[in-house]
mmCIF file of C-alpha atoms in Angstrom:
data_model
loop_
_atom_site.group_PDB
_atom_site.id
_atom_site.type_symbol
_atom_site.label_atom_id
_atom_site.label_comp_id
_atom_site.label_asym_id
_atom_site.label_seq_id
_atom_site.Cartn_x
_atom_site.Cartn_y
_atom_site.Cartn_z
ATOM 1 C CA UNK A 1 345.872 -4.863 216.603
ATOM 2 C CA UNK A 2 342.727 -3.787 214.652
ATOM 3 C CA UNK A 3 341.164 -6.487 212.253
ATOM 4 C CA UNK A 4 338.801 -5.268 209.410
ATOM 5 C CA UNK A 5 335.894 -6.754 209.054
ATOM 6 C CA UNK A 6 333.988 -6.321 205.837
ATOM 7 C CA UNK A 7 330.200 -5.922 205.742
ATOM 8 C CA UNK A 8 328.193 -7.511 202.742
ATOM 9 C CA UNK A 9 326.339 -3.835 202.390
ATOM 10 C CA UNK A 10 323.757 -5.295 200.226
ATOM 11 C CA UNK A 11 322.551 -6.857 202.801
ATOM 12 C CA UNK A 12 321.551 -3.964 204.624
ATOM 13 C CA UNK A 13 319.012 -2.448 202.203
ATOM 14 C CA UNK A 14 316.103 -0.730 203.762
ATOM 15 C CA UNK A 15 312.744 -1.325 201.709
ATOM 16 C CA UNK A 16 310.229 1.883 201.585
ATOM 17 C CA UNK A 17 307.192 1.188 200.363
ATOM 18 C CA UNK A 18 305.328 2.607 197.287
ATOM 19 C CA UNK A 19 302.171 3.081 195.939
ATOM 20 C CA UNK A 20 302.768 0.201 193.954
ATOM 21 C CA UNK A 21 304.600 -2.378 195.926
ATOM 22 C CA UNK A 22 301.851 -1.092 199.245
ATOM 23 C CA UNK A 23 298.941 -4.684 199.905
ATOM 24 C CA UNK A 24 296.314 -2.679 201.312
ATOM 25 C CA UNK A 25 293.719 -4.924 203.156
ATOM 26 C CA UNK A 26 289.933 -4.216 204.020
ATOM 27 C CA UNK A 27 289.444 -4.172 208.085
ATOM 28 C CA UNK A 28 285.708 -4.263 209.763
ATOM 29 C CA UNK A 29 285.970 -3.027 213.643
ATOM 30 C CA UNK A 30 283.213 -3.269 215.846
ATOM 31 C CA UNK A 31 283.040 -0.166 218.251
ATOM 32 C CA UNK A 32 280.208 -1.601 220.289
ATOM 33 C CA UNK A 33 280.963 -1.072 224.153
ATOM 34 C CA UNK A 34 284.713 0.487 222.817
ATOM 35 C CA UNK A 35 285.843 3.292 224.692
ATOM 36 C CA UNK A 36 286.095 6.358 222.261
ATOM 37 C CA UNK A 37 289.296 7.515 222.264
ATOM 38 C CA UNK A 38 290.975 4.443 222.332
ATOM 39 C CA UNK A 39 289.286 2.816 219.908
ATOM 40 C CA UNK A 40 290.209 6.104 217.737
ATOM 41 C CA UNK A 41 293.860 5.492 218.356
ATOM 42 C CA UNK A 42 293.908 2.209 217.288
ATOM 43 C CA UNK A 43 291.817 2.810 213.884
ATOM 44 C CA UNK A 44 294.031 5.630 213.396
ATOM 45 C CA UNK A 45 297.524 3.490 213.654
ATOM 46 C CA UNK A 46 295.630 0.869 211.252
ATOM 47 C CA UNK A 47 294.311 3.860 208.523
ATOM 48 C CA UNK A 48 298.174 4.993 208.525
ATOM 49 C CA UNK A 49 299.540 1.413 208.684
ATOM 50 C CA UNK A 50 302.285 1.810 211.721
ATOM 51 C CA UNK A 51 301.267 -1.547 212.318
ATOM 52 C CA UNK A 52 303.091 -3.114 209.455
ATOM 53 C CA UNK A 53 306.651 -4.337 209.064
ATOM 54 C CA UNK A 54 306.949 -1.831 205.561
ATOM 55 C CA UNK A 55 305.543 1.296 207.386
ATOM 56 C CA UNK A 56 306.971 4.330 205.462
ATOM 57 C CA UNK A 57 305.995 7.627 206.388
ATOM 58 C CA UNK A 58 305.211 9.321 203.424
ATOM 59 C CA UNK A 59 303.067 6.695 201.573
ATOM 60 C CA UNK A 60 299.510 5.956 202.114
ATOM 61 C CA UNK A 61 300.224 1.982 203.344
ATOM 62 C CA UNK A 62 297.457 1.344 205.797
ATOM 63 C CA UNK A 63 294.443 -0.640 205.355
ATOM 64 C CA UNK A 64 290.821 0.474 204.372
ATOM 65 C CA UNK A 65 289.241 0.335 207.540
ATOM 66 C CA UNK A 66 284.748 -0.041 208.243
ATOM 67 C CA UNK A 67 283.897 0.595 211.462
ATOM 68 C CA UNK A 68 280.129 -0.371 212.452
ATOM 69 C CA UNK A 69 277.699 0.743 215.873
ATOM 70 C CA UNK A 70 279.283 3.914 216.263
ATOM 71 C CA UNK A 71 276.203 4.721 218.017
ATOM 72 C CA UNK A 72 277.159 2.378 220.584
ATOM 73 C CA UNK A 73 280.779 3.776 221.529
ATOM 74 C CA UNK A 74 280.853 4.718 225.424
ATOM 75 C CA UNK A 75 282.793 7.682 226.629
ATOM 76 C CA UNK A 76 283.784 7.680 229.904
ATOM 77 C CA UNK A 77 283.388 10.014 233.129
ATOM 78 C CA UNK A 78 281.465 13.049 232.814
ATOM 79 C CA UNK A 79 282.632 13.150 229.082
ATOM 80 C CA UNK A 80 278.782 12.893 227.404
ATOM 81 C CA UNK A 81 277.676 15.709 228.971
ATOM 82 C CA UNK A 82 280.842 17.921 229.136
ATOM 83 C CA UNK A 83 282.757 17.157 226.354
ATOM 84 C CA UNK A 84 282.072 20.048 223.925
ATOM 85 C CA UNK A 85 282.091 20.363 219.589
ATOM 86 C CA UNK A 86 282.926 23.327 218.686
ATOM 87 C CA UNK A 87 282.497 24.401 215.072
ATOM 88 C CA UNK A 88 282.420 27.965 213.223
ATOM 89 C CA UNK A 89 280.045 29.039 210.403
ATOM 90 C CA UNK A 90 282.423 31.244 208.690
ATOM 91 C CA UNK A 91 280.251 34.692 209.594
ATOM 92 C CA UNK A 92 281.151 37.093 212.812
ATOM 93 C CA UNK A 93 279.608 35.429 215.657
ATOM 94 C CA UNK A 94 278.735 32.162 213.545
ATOM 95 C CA UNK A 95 280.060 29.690 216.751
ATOM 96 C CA UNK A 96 278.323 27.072 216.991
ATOM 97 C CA UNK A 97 279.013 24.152 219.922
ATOM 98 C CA UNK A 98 277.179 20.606 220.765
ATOM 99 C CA UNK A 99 278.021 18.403 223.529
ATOM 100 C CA UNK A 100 278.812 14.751 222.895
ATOM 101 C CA UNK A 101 275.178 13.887 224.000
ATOM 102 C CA UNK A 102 273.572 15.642 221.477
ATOM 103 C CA UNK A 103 276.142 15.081 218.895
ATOM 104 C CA UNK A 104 275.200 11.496 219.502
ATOM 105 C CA UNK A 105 272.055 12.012 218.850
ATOM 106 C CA UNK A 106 272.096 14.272 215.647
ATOM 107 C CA UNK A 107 274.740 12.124 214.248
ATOM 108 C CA UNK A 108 276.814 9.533 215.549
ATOM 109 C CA UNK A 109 279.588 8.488 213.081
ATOM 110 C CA UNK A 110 280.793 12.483 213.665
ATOM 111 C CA UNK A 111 282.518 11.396 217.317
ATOM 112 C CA UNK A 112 284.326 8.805 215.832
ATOM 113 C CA UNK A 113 285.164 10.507 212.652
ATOM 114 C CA UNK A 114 286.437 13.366 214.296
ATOM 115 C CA UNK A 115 288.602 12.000 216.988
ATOM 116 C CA UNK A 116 290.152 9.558 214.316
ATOM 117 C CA UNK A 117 290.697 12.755 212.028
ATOM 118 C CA UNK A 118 292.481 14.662 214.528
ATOM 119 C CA UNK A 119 295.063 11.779 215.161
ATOM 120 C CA UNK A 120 296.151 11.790 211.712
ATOM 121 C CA UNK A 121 298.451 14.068 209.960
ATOM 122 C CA UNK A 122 297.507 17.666 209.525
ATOM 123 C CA UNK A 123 298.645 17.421 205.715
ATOM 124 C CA UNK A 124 298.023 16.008 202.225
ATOM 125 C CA UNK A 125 298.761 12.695 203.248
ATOM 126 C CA UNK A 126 296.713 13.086 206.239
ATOM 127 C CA UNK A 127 293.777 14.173 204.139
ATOM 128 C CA UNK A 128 294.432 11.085 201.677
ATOM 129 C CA UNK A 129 294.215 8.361 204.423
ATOM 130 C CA UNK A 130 291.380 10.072 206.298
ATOM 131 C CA UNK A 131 289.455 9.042 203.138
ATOM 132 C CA UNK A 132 290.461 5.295 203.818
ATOM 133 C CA UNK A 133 287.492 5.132 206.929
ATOM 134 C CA UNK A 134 284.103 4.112 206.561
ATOM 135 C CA UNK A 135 281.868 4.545 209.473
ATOM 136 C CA UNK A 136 278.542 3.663 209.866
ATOM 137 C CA UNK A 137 275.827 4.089 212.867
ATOM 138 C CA UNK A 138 274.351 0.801 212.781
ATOM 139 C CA UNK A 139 275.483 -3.359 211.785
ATOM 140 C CA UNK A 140 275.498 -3.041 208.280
ATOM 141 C CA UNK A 141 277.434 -1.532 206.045
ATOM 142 C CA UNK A 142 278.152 -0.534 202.471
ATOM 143 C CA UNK A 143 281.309 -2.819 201.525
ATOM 144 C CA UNK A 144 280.248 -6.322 201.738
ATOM 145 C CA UNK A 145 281.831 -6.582 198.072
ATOM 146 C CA UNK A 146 285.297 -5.814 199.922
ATOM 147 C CA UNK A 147 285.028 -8.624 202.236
ATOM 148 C CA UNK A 148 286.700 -6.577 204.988
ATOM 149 C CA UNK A 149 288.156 -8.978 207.843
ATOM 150 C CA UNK A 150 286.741 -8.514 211.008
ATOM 151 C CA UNK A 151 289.795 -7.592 213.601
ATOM 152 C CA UNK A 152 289.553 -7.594 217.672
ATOM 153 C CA UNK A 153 290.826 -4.439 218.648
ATOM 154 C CA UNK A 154 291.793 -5.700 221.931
ATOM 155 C CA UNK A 155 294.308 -8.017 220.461
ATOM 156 C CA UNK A 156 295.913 -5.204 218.951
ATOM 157 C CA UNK A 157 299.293 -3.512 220.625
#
């Protein structure tokens, strides 16, 4: 007939991380010759920490990532001159819009900032991790002090 099989149940425990129990790490990228969006994508999964085995999805468990030569990101196609910014003064008629090309050249950590922004969540936590990304134009950056480990994107999933 039927045999019962008892399960150890404590066993089975699923851990969630916290604040406190979270080991946040300090990441460098390098986005020189990295294709925009996907390089986006990939920060964004490392900010929010879906790469780890504790992922929870209402804690702040990612990483602090630094990523340098956002100048030199590439966007593909017809993207640099079509791609458009669109942004809104708060007055009637206060639209305002810039193409990637001349956002690139007014300020270039905005492309990368942006697209990594919009692939996080639209809500408090989303706010709190956007806050864990450092981007800077050129080589060098501000947290040497962190020691951030340089990662290969490419070797990522």
């Amino acid at each position: 007939m039927f045999k019962s099989i008892i399960v150890d149940t404590l066993s089975y425990k699923t851990v969630s991380a916290n604040a406190k129990t979270v080991n946040k790490e300090w990441l460098l990228v390098d986005a020189e010759g990295e294709t925009l969006g996907r390089l986006a994508s990939k920060v964004a999964t490392l900010i929010r920490g879906k790469h780890k085995t504790d992922f929870t999805p209402h804690v702040d468990c990612g990483d602090n990532v630094v990523v340098v030569n956002a100048e030199k990101v590439r966007l593909t196609g017809n993207k640099m001159t079509d791609k458009v910014y669109l942004r809104h003064t708060g007055y009637p008629g206060g639209q305002r819009s810039l193409t990637a090309a001349e956002l690139m050249d007014r300020k270039p950590i905005a492309m990368i900032e942006t697209a990594v922004k919009g692939m996080l969540p639209k809500n408090k936590l989303g706010s709190a991790l956007y806050r864990n990304l450092f981007v800077y134009a050129g080589p060098d950056h501000k947290q040497e002090a962190q020691k951030p480990k340089a990662i290969n994107l490419n070797e990522l999933k």
